Short mmCIF file of C-alpha atoms in Angstrom, two decimals:
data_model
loop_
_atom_site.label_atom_id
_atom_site.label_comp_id
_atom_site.label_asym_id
_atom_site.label_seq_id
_atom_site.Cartn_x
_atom_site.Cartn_y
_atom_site.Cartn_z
CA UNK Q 337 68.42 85.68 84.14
CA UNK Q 338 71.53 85.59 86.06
CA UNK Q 339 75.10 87.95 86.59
CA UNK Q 340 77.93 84.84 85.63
CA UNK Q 341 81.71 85.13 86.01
CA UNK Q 342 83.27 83.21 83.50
CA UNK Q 343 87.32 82.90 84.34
CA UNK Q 344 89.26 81.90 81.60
CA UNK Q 345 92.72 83.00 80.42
CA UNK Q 346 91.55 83.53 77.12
CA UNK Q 347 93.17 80.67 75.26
CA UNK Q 348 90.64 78.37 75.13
CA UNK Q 349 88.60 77.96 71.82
CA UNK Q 350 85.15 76.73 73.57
CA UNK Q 351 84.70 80.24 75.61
CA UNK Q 352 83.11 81.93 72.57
CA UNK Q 353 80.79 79.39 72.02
CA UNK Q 354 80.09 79.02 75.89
CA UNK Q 355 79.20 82.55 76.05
CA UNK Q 356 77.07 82.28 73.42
CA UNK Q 357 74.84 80.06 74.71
CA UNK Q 358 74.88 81.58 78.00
CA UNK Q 359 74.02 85.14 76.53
CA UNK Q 360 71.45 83.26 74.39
CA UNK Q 361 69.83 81.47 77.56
CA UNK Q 362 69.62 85.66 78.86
CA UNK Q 363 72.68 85.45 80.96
CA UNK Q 364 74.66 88.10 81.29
CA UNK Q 365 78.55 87.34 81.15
CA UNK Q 366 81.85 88.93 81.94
CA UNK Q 367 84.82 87.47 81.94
CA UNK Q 368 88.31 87.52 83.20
CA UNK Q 369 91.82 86.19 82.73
CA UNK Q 370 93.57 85.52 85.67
CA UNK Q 371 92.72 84.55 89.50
CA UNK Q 372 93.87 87.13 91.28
CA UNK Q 373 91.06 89.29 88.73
CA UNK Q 374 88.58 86.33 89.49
CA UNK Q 375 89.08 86.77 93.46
CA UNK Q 376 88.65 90.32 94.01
CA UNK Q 377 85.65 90.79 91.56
CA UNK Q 378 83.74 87.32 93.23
CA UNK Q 379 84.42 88.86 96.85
CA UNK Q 380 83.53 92.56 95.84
CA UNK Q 381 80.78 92.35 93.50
CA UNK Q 382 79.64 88.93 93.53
CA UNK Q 383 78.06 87.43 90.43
CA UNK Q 384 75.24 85.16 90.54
CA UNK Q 385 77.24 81.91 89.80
CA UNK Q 386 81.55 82.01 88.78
CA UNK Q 387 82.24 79.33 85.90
CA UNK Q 388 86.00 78.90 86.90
CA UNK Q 389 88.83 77.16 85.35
CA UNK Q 390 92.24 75.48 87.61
CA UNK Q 391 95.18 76.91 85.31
CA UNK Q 392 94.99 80.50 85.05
CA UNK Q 393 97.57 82.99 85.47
CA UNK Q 394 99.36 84.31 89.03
CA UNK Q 395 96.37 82.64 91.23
CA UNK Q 396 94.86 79.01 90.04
CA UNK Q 397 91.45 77.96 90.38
CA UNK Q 398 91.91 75.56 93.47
CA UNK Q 399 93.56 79.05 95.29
CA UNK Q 400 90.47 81.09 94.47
CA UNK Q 401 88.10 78.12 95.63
CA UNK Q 402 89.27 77.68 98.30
CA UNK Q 403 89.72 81.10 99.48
CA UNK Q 404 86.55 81.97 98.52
CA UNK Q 405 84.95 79.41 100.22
CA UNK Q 406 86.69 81.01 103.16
CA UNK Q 407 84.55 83.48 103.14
CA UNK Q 408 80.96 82.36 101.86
CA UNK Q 409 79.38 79.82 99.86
CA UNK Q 410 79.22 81.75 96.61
CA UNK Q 411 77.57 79.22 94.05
CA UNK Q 412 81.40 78.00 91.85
CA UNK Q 413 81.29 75.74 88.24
CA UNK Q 414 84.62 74.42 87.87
CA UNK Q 415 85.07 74.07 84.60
CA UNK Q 416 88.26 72.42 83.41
CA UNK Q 417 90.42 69.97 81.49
CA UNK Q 418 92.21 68.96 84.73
CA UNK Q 419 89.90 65.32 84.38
CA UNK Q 420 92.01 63.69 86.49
CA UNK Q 421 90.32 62.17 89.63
CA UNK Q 422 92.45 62.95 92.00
CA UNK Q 423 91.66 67.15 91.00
CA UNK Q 424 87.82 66.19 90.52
CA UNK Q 425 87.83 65.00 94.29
CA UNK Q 426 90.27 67.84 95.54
CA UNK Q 427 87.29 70.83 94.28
CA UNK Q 428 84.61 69.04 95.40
CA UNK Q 429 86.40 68.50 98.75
CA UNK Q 430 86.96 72.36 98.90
CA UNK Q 431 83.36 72.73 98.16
CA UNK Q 432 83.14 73.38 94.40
CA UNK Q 433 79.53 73.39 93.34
CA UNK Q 434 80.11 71.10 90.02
CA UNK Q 435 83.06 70.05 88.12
CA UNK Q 436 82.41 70.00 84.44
CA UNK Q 437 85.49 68.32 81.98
CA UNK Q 438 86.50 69.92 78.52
CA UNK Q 439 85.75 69.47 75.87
CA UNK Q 440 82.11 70.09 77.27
CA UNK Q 441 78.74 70.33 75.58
CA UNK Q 442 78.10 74.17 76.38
CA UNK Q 443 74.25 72.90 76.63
CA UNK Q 444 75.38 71.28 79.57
CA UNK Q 445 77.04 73.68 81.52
CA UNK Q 446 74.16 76.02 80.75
CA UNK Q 447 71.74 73.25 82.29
CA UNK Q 448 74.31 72.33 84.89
CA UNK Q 449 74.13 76.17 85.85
CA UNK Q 450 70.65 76.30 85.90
CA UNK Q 451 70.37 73.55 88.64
CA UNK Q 452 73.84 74.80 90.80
CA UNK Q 453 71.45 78.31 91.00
CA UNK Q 454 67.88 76.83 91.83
CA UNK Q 455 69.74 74.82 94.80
CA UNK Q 456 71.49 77.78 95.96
CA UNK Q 457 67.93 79.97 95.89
CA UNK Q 458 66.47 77.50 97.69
CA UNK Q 459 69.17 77.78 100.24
CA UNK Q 460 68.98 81.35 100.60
CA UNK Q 461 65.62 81.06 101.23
CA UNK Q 462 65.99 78.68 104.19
CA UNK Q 463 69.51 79.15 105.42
CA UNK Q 464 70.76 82.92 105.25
CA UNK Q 465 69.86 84.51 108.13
CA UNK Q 466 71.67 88.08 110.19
CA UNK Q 467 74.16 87.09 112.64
CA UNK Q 468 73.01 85.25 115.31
CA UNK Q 469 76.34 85.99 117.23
CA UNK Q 470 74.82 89.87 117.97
CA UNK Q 471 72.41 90.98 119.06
CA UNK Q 472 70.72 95.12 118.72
CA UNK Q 473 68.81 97.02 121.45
CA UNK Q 474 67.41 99.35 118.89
CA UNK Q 475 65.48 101.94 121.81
CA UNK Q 476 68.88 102.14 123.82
CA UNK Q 477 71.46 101.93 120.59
CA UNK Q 478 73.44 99.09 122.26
CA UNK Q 479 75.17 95.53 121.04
CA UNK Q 480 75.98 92.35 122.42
CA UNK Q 481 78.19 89.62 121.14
CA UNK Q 482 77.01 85.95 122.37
CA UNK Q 483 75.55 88.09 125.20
CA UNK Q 484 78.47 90.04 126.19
CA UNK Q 485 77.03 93.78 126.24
CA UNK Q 486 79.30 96.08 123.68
CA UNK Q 487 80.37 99.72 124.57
CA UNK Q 488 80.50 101.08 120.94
CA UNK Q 489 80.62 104.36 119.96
CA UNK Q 490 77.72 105.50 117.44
CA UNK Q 491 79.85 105.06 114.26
CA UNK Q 492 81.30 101.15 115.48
CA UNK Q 493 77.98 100.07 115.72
CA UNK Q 494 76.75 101.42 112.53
CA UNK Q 495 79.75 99.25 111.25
CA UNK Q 496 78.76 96.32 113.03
CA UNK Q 497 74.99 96.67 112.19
CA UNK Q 498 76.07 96.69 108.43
CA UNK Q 499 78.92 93.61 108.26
CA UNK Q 500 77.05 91.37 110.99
CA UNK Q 501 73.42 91.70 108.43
CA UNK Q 502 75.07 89.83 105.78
CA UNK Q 503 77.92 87.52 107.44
CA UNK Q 504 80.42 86.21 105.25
CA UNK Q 505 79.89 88.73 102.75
CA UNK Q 506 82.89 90.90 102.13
CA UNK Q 507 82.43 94.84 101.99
CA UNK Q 508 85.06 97.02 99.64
CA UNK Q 509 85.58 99.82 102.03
CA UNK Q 510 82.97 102.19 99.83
CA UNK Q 511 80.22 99.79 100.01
CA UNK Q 512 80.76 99.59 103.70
CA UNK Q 513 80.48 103.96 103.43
CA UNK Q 514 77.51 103.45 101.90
CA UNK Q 515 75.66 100.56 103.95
CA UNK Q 516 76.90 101.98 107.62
CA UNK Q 517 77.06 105.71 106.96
CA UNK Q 518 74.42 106.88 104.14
CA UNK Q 519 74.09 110.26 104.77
CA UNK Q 520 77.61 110.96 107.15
CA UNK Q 521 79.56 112.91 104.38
CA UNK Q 522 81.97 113.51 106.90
CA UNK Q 523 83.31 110.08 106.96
CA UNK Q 524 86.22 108.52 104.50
CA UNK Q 525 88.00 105.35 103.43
CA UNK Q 526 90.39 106.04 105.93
CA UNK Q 527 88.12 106.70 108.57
CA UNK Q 528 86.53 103.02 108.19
CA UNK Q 529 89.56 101.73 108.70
CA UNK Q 530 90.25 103.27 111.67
CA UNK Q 531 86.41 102.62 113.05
CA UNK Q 532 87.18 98.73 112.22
CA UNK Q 533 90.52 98.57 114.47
CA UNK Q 534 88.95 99.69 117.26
CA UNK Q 535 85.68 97.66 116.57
CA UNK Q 536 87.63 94.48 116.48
CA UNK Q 537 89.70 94.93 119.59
CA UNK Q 538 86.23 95.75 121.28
CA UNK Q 539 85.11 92.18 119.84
CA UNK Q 540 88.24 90.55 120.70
CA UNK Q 541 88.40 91.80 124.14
CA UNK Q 542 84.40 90.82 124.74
CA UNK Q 543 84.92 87.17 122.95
CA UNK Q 544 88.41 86.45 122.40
CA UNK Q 545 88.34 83.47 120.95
CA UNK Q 546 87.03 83.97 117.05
CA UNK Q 547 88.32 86.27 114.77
CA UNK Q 548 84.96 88.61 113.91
CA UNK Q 549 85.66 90.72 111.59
CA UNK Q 550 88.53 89.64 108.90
CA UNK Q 551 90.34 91.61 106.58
CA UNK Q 552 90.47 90.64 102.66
CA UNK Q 553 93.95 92.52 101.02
CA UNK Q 554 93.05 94.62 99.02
CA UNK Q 555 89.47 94.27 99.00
CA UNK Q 556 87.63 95.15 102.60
CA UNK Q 557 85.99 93.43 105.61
CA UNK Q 558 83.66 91.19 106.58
CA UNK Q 559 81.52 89.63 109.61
CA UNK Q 560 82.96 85.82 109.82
CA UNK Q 561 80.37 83.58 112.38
CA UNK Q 562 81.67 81.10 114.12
CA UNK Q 563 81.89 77.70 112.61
CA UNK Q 564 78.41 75.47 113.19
#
């Protein structure tokens, strides 16, 4: 049914049985160990829904959260046995999905999952929408920002056209080769990341005050709207 990221560190005794149920409800599951692992495969390739534990190794839980939730609202299970209040409140605060205590019935989670995905489908279906920041003038090739006309070269507004479509979602620099430039063989990594600088000082100078295009270390770009 669904892509889920389980992030564990591989210590835990449930996991095995969670997956089994998961696999057995026609999930299909990968899991990591650490959060660092967790972060770049969530803002890369995002799974359908990320089951994710607070203590993990070199980045915890609450860091990938919240940086995650930087940068879309990727459907996140928190599932724990921090039961404290106090770290119950904090996740849900950051925007954590569901917060589900071990030991847990792995029926649960499965069901818990089950609802945490209809409610984000049913959000997608109302909600996600292109950019409305920019705007196209497909006959003339041209782009405005909040009605500011853009003077972008051919390749910058391929760019633009490709990270504005899906805001918030972040691009690894070959995904972004492939949406903006399908058939330019001509065009590298490298190349993108020149194309970028110069698209974002021709956003900054045009609206100055939001940060349009943001870079994730290690991982690529994306189109960031402005806060509703």
């Amino acid at each position: 049914m669904a892509r889920i990221l389980l992030v564990e560190d591989g210590r835990d005794s449930s996991a095995p049985l969670l997956l089994g149920h998961l696999q057995g409800a026609g999930h299909e599951v990968e899991q990591v160990e650490d959060g660092s692992a967790a972060l770049e495969r969530i803002l890369s390739m995002p799974p359908a829904l990320t089951l994710l534990d607070i203590v993990l190794p070199r980045i915890d839980g609450i860091q990938v959260l919240e940086t995650v939730r930087s940068y879309g609202n990727h459907p996140i299970i928190m599932l724990t046995a921090r039961a404290q209040e106090a770290d119950r409140l904090l996740a849900l605060d950051l925007g954590a999905d569901d917060y589900v205590c071990k030991p847990f019935s792995p029926r649960e989670v499965v069901a818990r999952i089950h609802t945490v995905l209809r409610r984000h489908a049913q959000w997608r279906d109302t909600a996600a929408r292109p950019s409305t920041a920019v705007r196209f003038d497909d006959p003339r090739g041209n782009a405005c920002l909040e009605g500011r006309a853009l003077r972008l070269t051919r390749r910058e507004l391929l760019l633009l056209r490709a990270l504005s479509r899906d805001p918030g979602r972040v691009f690894t620099r070959s995904k972004l080769l492939e949406a903006a430039f399908p058939e330019a063989f001509d065009v590298n990594e490298r190349a993108v990341d020149g194309h970028i600088k110069n698209l974002r000082k021709k956003l900054a100078a045009a609206v100055p005050s939001h940060d349009w295009i943001r870079s994730v270390y290690g991982v690529g770009f994306s189109f960031a709207e402005r806060p509703t």
